Short mmCIF file of C-alpha atoms and ligand atoms in Angstrom, two decimals:
data_model
loop_
_atom_site.label_atom_id
_atom_site.label_comp_id
_atom_site.label_asym_id
_atom_site.label_seq_id
_atom_site.Cartn_x
_atom_site.Cartn_y
_atom_site.Cartn_z
CA MET A 1 -135.19 8.69 131.91
CA VAL A 2 -136.32 12.28 131.92
CA THR A 3 -138.91 12.76 129.27
CA MET A 4 -140.21 16.26 129.33
CA LEU A 5 -139.89 19.39 131.37
CA SER A 6 -142.95 21.41 132.07
CA GLY A 7 -142.59 24.76 133.74
CA TYR A 8 -140.35 24.37 136.69
CA LEU A 9 -140.78 20.74 137.44
CA LEU A 10 -138.82 17.71 136.57
CA ALA A 11 -139.98 14.14 137.06
CA VAL A 12 -137.48 11.33 136.94
CA PHE A 13 -137.40 7.67 137.52
CA GLY A 14 -134.75 5.11 137.96
CA LEU A 15 -134.99 1.97 135.97
CA CYS A 16 -134.06 1.91 132.33
CA ALA A 17 -136.31 0.67 129.58
CA THR A 18 -134.86 -2.27 127.73
CA ALA A 19 -133.70 -1.46 124.25
CA LEU A 20 -136.08 -2.53 121.53
CA ALA A 21 -135.00 -5.04 118.99
CA ILE A 22 -135.27 -3.51 115.55
CA PRO A 23 -136.82 -5.97 113.15
CA SER A 24 -134.32 -6.87 110.49
CA GLN A 25 -136.03 -8.32 107.49
CA ILE A 26 -133.16 -7.74 105.10
CA PRO A 27 -129.58 -8.98 105.47
CA PHE A 28 -127.56 -6.88 107.88
CA SER A 29 -124.76 -6.25 105.40
CA SER A 30 -127.02 -4.39 102.99
CA ILE A 31 -128.31 -1.97 105.62
CA GLU A 32 -124.96 -1.44 107.31
CA ASN A 33 -123.91 1.33 104.97
CA VAL A 34 -127.22 3.15 105.01
CA ARG A 35 -126.93 6.63 106.49
CA LYS A 36 -128.92 6.75 109.67
CA ILE A 37 -129.54 9.21 112.46
CA ASP A 38 -128.08 7.99 115.73
CA THR A 39 -128.91 10.96 117.93
CA TRP A 40 -130.80 14.19 117.39
CA ALA A 41 -132.21 17.28 119.08
CA LEU A 42 -135.13 19.46 118.05
CA ASN A 43 -135.41 23.17 118.90
CA PRO A 44 -138.35 24.30 121.11
CA THR A 45 -140.44 25.57 118.18
CA GLY A 46 -139.83 22.37 116.22
CA ASP A 47 -138.52 24.09 113.09
CA ALA A 48 -134.81 23.24 113.30
CA ALA A 49 -132.84 20.19 114.32
CA VAL A 50 -129.30 19.01 114.79
CA ILE A 51 -128.84 15.39 113.75
CA ARG A 52 -125.84 13.12 114.10
CA VAL A 53 -125.70 10.69 111.23
CA LYS A 54 -123.81 7.43 111.25
CA SER A 55 -122.52 6.39 107.88
CA GLY A 56 -120.35 3.28 108.07
CA SER A 57 -117.91 3.99 110.91
CA GLN A 58 -118.10 7.78 110.43
CA HIS A 59 -120.24 10.19 112.42
CA GLU A 60 -121.34 13.44 110.84
CA LEU A 61 -123.23 16.39 112.24
CA HIS A 62 -125.98 17.78 110.00
CA LEU A 63 -128.08 20.91 110.49
CA LEU A 64 -131.67 20.94 109.36
CA ALA A 65 -134.32 23.67 109.03
CA ILE A 66 -137.80 22.14 109.11
CA ASN A 67 -140.79 23.07 107.02
CA ALA A 68 -143.30 20.26 106.54
CA GLN A 69 -144.64 21.93 103.35
CA PHE A 70 -141.41 21.72 101.39
CA THR A 71 -137.98 20.18 101.67
CA VAL A 72 -135.06 22.10 103.12
CA PRO A 73 -132.00 19.93 102.51
CA SER A 74 -129.88 19.26 105.57
CA VAL A 75 -126.34 20.60 105.64
CA LEU A 76 -123.32 18.53 106.56
CA TYR A 77 -121.69 20.71 109.20
CA ASP A 78 -118.70 18.69 110.36
CA ALA A 79 -117.41 15.34 111.58
CA ALA A 80 -118.98 14.54 114.95
CA ASN A 81 -117.82 12.91 118.16
CA ALA A 82 -119.64 9.56 118.53
CA GLN A 83 -120.32 10.14 122.26
CA ALA A 84 -121.46 13.77 122.12
CA ARG A 85 -125.01 14.75 123.13
CA TYR A 86 -127.02 17.75 121.96
CA THR A 87 -129.90 19.94 123.07
CA PHE A 88 -131.22 23.43 122.32
CA LEU A 89 -131.12 26.27 124.89
CA ASP A 90 -133.44 28.33 122.67
CA ASP A 91 -134.50 28.12 119.01
CA GLN A 92 -131.09 29.38 117.78
CA THR A 93 -128.70 28.00 120.39
CA ILE A 94 -127.33 24.46 120.17
CA LEU A 95 -125.67 23.09 123.30
CA THR A 96 -123.17 20.27 122.83
CA ALA A 97 -121.60 18.06 125.51
CA THR A 98 -118.41 16.41 124.26
CA PRO A 99 -115.98 14.21 126.23
CA GLU A 100 -112.62 15.93 126.67
CA SER A 101 -110.10 14.32 124.40
CA GLU A 102 -106.90 14.85 126.39
CA GLY A 103 -106.29 13.12 129.66
CA HIS A 104 -109.22 14.11 131.85
CA GLU A 105 -111.38 11.02 131.91
CA GLY A 106 -115.04 11.64 132.66
CA VAL A 107 -114.72 15.38 132.04
CA TRP A 108 -117.06 16.83 129.41
CA ASP A 109 -116.91 20.17 127.62
CA LEU A 110 -120.12 22.14 127.30
CA THR A 111 -120.22 24.47 124.30
CA THR A 112 -122.85 26.55 122.53
CA GLN A 113 -123.24 27.49 118.88
CA THR A 114 -125.66 29.90 117.24
CA LEU A 115 -127.72 28.39 114.47
CA ASN A 116 -128.56 30.63 111.51
CA TYR A 117 -131.58 29.20 109.71
CA THR A 118 -134.81 30.09 108.02
CA THR A 119 -137.77 27.99 106.97
CA LEU A 120 -139.16 30.58 104.56
CA PRO A 121 -138.79 29.86 100.86
CA PRO A 122 -136.33 30.06 99.23
CA ALA A 123 -134.65 28.80 102.38
CA TYR A 124 -130.88 29.25 102.54
CA PRO A 125 -128.94 26.33 103.98
CA PRO A 126 -128.59 26.53 107.79
CA SER A 127 -125.18 27.31 109.27
CA ALA A 128 -123.68 27.36 112.77
CA SER A 129 -121.23 29.69 114.49
CA LYS A 130 -117.96 28.59 116.11
CA HIS A 131 -118.17 26.74 119.44
CA ASN A 132 -118.33 29.01 122.47
CA LYS A 133 -117.12 27.16 125.59
CA LEU A 134 -119.41 27.37 128.62
CA GLY A 135 -117.31 25.20 130.90
CA GLU A 136 -116.31 21.68 131.90
CA VAL A 137 -118.25 19.23 134.04
CA THR A 138 -117.22 15.87 135.50
CA LEU A 139 -119.92 13.43 134.43
CA GLY A 140 -118.31 10.02 133.94
CA SER A 141 -118.46 8.10 130.71
CA ASP A 142 -122.06 7.22 129.95
CA LEU A 143 -124.14 10.28 129.19
CA LYS A 144 -127.70 9.33 128.22
CA GLU A 145 -129.53 12.55 127.57
CA LEU A 146 -129.48 16.34 127.90
CA VAL A 147 -132.68 18.20 128.79
CA HIS A 148 -133.01 21.96 129.06
CA SER A 149 -135.81 23.53 131.09
CA ALA A 150 -136.09 27.07 129.70
CA GLN A 151 -138.34 28.47 132.43
CA ALA A 152 -136.16 27.26 135.27
CA GLY A 153 -132.89 27.88 133.42
CA VAL A 154 -131.63 24.42 134.29
CA LEU A 155 -129.80 21.98 132.08
CA THR A 156 -130.27 18.38 133.27
CA VAL A 157 -127.72 15.76 132.31
CA VAL A 158 -129.14 12.25 132.58
CA LEU A 159 -126.62 9.58 133.58
CA PRO A 160 -127.50 5.90 134.16
CA GLU A 161 -128.06 6.34 137.91
CA ASN A 162 -127.69 10.04 138.55
CA LEU A 163 -128.79 13.38 137.30
CA VAL A 164 -126.57 16.44 137.17
CA LEU A 165 -128.44 19.74 137.37
CA ILE A 166 -126.57 22.73 135.93
CA GLU A 167 -127.95 26.25 136.07
CA VAL A 168 -127.46 28.16 132.84
CA ALA A 169 -128.21 31.81 132.12
CA GLN A 170 -128.14 34.08 129.12
CA HIS A 171 -126.32 37.41 129.22
CA GLU A 172 -125.62 39.96 126.54
CA GLU A 173 -122.33 38.22 125.72
CA GLY A 174 -123.97 34.79 125.51
CA TRP A 175 -124.72 31.82 127.75
CA THR A 176 -122.88 31.01 130.98
CA ILE A 177 -122.99 28.44 133.78
CA LYS A 178 -124.11 29.68 137.20
CA GLY A 179 -122.83 28.09 140.41
CA GLU A 180 -121.80 24.49 140.91
CA PRO A 181 -123.47 21.50 139.22
CA ARG A 182 -125.69 19.49 141.59
CA LEU A 183 -125.75 15.69 141.67
CA VAL A 184 -129.06 13.90 142.30
CA LYS A 185 -129.54 10.14 142.60
CA HIS A 186 -132.54 8.35 141.14
CA LYS A 187 -133.70 4.72 141.37
CA GLU A 188 -136.99 2.80 141.40
CA LEU A 189 -138.83 5.96 142.27
CA ILE A 190 -140.43 8.92 140.59
CA TYR A 191 -139.44 12.21 142.15
CA LEU A 192 -140.74 15.64 141.41
CA PHE A 193 -138.16 18.42 141.57
CA ASP A 194 -138.85 22.11 141.77
CA LEU A 195 -136.01 23.45 139.64
CA ARG A 196 -136.61 27.07 140.72
CA ASP A 197 -135.79 26.25 144.29
CA THR A 198 -132.71 24.07 144.19
CA SER A 199 -132.48 23.94 148.00
CA SER A 200 -135.93 22.32 148.36
CA SER A 201 -136.22 18.55 148.69
CA PRO A 202 -137.73 16.57 145.83
CA VAL A 203 -141.24 15.22 146.40
CA LEU A 204 -141.63 11.47 146.11
CA LEU A 205 -144.42 10.86 143.61
CA ARG A 206 -144.25 7.10 143.25
CA HIS A 207 -142.25 4.31 144.78
CA SER A 208 -142.52 0.82 143.41
CA THR A 209 -140.26 -2.09 144.10
CA LYS A 210 -142.67 -4.44 142.32
CA SER A 211 -143.17 -2.77 138.96
CA GLN A 212 -140.77 -1.23 136.53
CA LEU A 213 -141.38 2.51 136.26
CA THR A 214 -140.48 4.03 132.90
CA SER A 215 -141.17 6.95 130.59
CA THR A 216 -142.33 9.79 132.84
CA ALA A 217 -144.02 12.58 130.87
CA PHE A 218 -145.62 15.92 131.73
CA GLY A 219 -149.01 16.91 130.41
CA ASN A 220 -150.94 20.02 131.22
CA GLY A 221 -151.33 21.47 134.69
CA GLU A 222 -150.71 18.77 137.23
CA ASN A 223 -150.88 15.83 134.83
CA ILE A 224 -147.90 13.48 134.96
CA ALA A 225 -147.99 10.11 133.23
CA TRP A 226 -145.69 7.12 133.40
CA LEU A 227 -145.57 3.46 132.57
CA ALA A 228 -145.54 0.81 135.31
CA ASP A 229 -144.76 -2.56 133.76
CA HIS A 230 -145.89 -1.10 130.41
CA ARG A 231 -149.27 0.00 131.78
CA LEU A 232 -150.31 3.64 131.66
CA TRP A 233 -150.60 5.59 134.93
CA LEU A 234 -151.72 9.14 135.39
CA SER A 235 -151.18 11.42 138.36
CA VAL A 236 -153.32 14.52 138.79
CA GLY A 237 -152.35 16.41 141.93
CA ARG A 238 -152.71 13.95 144.80
CA ASP A 239 -154.66 11.38 142.77
CA GLN A 240 -152.86 8.57 141.04
CA GLY A 241 -154.33 5.70 139.13
CA GLU A 242 -153.92 3.29 136.29
CA VAL A 243 -155.71 4.36 133.11
CA GLN A 244 -158.05 1.57 132.02
CA LEU A 245 -157.18 0.73 128.44
CA ASN A 246 -158.57 -1.63 125.88
CA PHE A 247 -155.10 -2.43 124.60
CA ASP A 248 -153.17 -5.68 124.46
CA LEU A 249 -149.79 -4.19 123.43
CA SER A 250 -146.94 -3.16 125.73
CA PRO A 251 -146.15 0.55 125.29
CA GLU A 252 -142.51 1.58 125.66
CA LYS A 253 -142.90 5.33 125.78
CA ILE A 254 -145.43 8.10 126.41
CA VAL A 255 -145.59 11.30 124.37
CA PHE A 256 -147.96 14.04 125.54
CA SER A 257 -149.34 16.47 122.97
CA LYS A 258 -148.07 20.02 123.44
CA ASP A 259 -151.44 21.16 124.81
CA GLY A 260 -151.67 18.11 127.09
CA GLU A 261 -155.01 17.02 125.64
CA ALA A 262 -153.78 13.88 123.96
CA ILE A 263 -151.46 11.04 124.96
CA TYR A 264 -149.54 8.96 122.44
CA LEU A 265 -148.27 5.52 123.32
CA LEU A 266 -145.31 4.20 121.36
CA ALA A 267 -145.79 0.44 121.21
CA PRO A 268 -144.23 -2.45 119.27
CA HIS A 269 -146.48 -4.75 117.23
CA ASP A 270 -146.07 -6.98 114.15
CA ASP A 271 -142.33 -6.37 113.63
CA GLN A 272 -142.75 -2.62 113.79
CA GLN A 273 -143.49 0.13 116.28
CA SER A 274 -146.29 2.69 115.99
CA LEU A 275 -147.91 5.58 117.81
CA PHE A 276 -151.36 5.10 119.34
CA HIS A 277 -153.51 8.10 120.20
CA LEU A 278 -155.92 8.58 123.11
CA TRP A 279 -157.47 11.68 124.63
CA THR A 280 -156.10 12.44 128.10
CA PRO A 281 -158.76 10.97 130.41
CA SER A 282 -160.43 12.99 133.12
CA LYS A 283 -160.63 11.68 136.68
CA SER A 284 -164.22 10.54 136.22
CA GLU A 285 -163.46 8.35 133.19
CA THR A 286 -164.49 4.75 133.98
CA ILE A 287 -164.99 3.14 130.56
CA PRO A 288 -161.78 1.56 129.20
CA ILE A 289 -160.24 3.65 126.39
CA THR A 290 -159.20 2.12 123.07
CA PRO A 291 -156.04 3.82 121.75
CA VAL A 292 -156.16 4.44 117.97
CA ARG A 293 -153.16 3.57 115.83
CA ILE A 294 -151.66 6.37 113.71
CA PRO A 295 -150.83 4.70 110.38
CA SER A 296 -147.14 4.64 109.51
CA ASN A 297 -144.85 2.16 107.83
CA GLY A 298 -141.82 0.86 109.65
CA THR A 299 -140.63 1.47 113.18
CA ILE A 300 -141.03 4.77 114.98
CA HIS A 301 -138.13 5.02 117.42
CA SER A 302 -138.92 8.37 119.05
CA ALA A 303 -141.30 11.29 118.62
CA ILE A 304 -141.98 14.80 119.91
CA HIS A 305 -145.37 16.47 119.55
CA VAL A 306 -144.72 19.83 117.91
CA GLY A 307 -148.22 21.24 117.66
CA ILE A 308 -151.58 21.33 115.93
CA THR A 309 -152.04 23.00 112.52
CA PRO A 310 -154.84 25.48 111.68
CA LEU A 311 -156.48 22.58 109.82
CA ASP A 312 -156.47 20.63 113.08
CA HIS A 313 -153.82 18.09 112.21
CA ALA A 314 -151.54 17.03 115.03
CA HIS A 315 -147.86 17.02 114.04
CA LEU A 316 -145.20 14.85 115.60
CA ILE A 317 -141.57 14.89 114.54
CA GLY A 318 -139.70 11.69 115.12
CA ILE A 319 -137.19 9.12 114.02
CA LYS A 320 -138.55 6.35 111.84
CA SER A 321 -136.99 3.54 109.83
CA ASP A 322 -138.37 0.89 107.55
CA SER A 323 -135.90 -1.96 107.36
CA ALA A 324 -138.19 -3.81 104.94
CA LYS A 325 -137.44 -0.98 102.51
CA GLY A 326 -133.76 -0.84 103.47
CA GLU A 327 -134.17 2.58 105.11
CA GLY A 328 -131.97 3.76 107.94
CA LYS A 329 -133.29 5.96 110.75
CA GLU A 330 -134.53 9.24 109.33
CA LEU A 331 -136.47 12.24 110.53
CA TRP A 332 -140.19 12.32 109.68
CA VAL A 333 -143.25 14.38 110.37
CA ILE A 334 -146.08 12.09 111.33
CA SER A 335 -149.36 13.96 111.13
CA HIS A 336 -152.98 13.00 111.63
CA SER A 337 -156.38 14.44 112.42
CA PRO A 338 -157.14 13.55 116.03
CA HIS A 339 -160.89 14.06 115.45
CA GLU A 340 -161.35 11.79 112.46
CA ASP A 341 -160.41 8.25 111.59
CA PRO A 342 -156.63 8.53 111.17
CA THR A 343 -156.68 5.76 108.56
CA TYR A 344 -157.96 8.35 106.11
CA ASN A 345 -156.44 11.46 107.64
CA TYR A 346 -152.76 11.07 108.04
CA GLU A 347 -149.52 11.88 106.30
CA ASN A 348 -145.92 10.81 106.77
CA ILE A 349 -143.47 13.40 105.47
CA ARG A 350 -139.77 12.64 105.24
CA LEU A 351 -137.54 15.47 106.44
CA THR A 352 -134.01 14.23 105.94
CA TYR A 353 -132.66 14.72 102.46
CA PHE A 354 -128.91 14.62 102.85
CA THR A 355 -126.80 16.97 100.79
C1 NAG B 1 -127.44 33.82 107.87
O1 NAG B 1 -127.08 33.17 106.69
C2 NAG B 1 -127.50 33.86 105.51
C3 NAG B 1 -127.20 32.97 104.31
O2 NAG B 1 -125.88 32.55 104.32
C4 NAG B 1 -126.83 35.22 105.45
O3 NAG B 1 -127.26 35.92 104.30
C5 NAG B 1 -127.17 36.00 106.70
O4 NAG B 1 -126.47 37.22 106.73
C6 NAG B 1 -126.82 35.19 107.95
N1 NAG B 1 -127.33 35.89 109.12
C7 NAG B 1 -126.58 36.12 110.18
C8 NAG B 1 -127.25 36.82 111.31
O5 NAG B 1 -125.41 35.76 110.26
C1 NAG B 2 -147.23 1.70 103.60
O1 NAG B 2 -147.18 0.43 103.00
C2 NAG B 2 -148.31 0.13 102.21
C3 NAG B 2 -148.19 -1.28 101.73
O2 NAG B 2 -146.91 -1.75 101.81
C4 NAG B 2 -148.41 1.12 101.07
O3 NAG B 2 -149.58 0.86 100.30
C5 NAG B 2 -148.51 2.54 101.64
O4 NAG B 2 -148.51 3.49 100.60
C6 NAG B 2 -147.35 2.80 102.57
N1 NAG B 2 -147.57 4.07 103.21
C7 NAG B 2 -146.61 4.98 103.36
C8 NAG B 2 -147.02 6.19 104.10
O5 NAG B 2 -145.48 4.81 102.94
#
């Protein structure tokens, strides 16, 4: 899938990661009615989110302002379409893709809403404006992900085998779609696209029929990382190589820190899934690196690095669940000091308190 957009470039690959089995240590029936997040989107600053919550057979959309120092309760906005996908065009603009209900199979509506939120105490509950329709796009039925590249002004829709690139622009009256959507195929390869120049051909970064390429991620400058059969690879300009790790787990996903200096590997172990930290290696690094586990209880399903605090703690916001405690998937801040032993310098802060 598409993991991150840096500047004007987009790296994609073809094969899908297999879904992870969530350890279920308590009977299914008792966790079935737990409210859990089934999809979410974070704004670029990392201080507001839209979360779709599944509660029984119902789907609800909740709005959340985020301050890791104190709780801002989330607001139930409305019932939600179970297939819809969300992203942010800027900190205040939510973009929603929803399948059209009447007749037109495979046609999706793209709408924007303005989010009114604050994270300053006493924070008022966030609210959203009415939907403003941007347009309709034919996408088919299985929409995986929406990614917005702010610098290039391109919204990328990730489908199982294709990408649809849609140019979006902001005017005084709001956001609009420019030109026709462009379809791009992807499979077994990692391509680099220059989104500024949509007429240019993508550059082939990696082709592998032998190994499964997953989880492309952008770091700083020319750094692009991916997993080949669960092993970490790094590309810097024209150089590509496997990063030598002292690590016997199989990572599923790569998360780069916002400044590109650290890499987090999301890897399953002992009936749970955790984040493991390593500093982004330089080309000359020859000694195998030992990734350090960030303590957390339960399974981390996804995470986004949102920045480093003045006290030098790295903050990641992600979805976590602890089925041993009967918890559904909720939003957490996972923070740690990357310079000290994280066993003594970490915090997990729950963000979702449903109202
Ligand atoms: C945002 O919401 C607050 C609280 O309801 C309200 O006082 C404020 O006027 C709203 N701001 C805008 C720009 O609508
Ligand atoms: C994680 O679990 C251990 C033991 O079950 C407990 O002592 C610890 O406080 C938990 N940590 C968090 C962050 O919940």
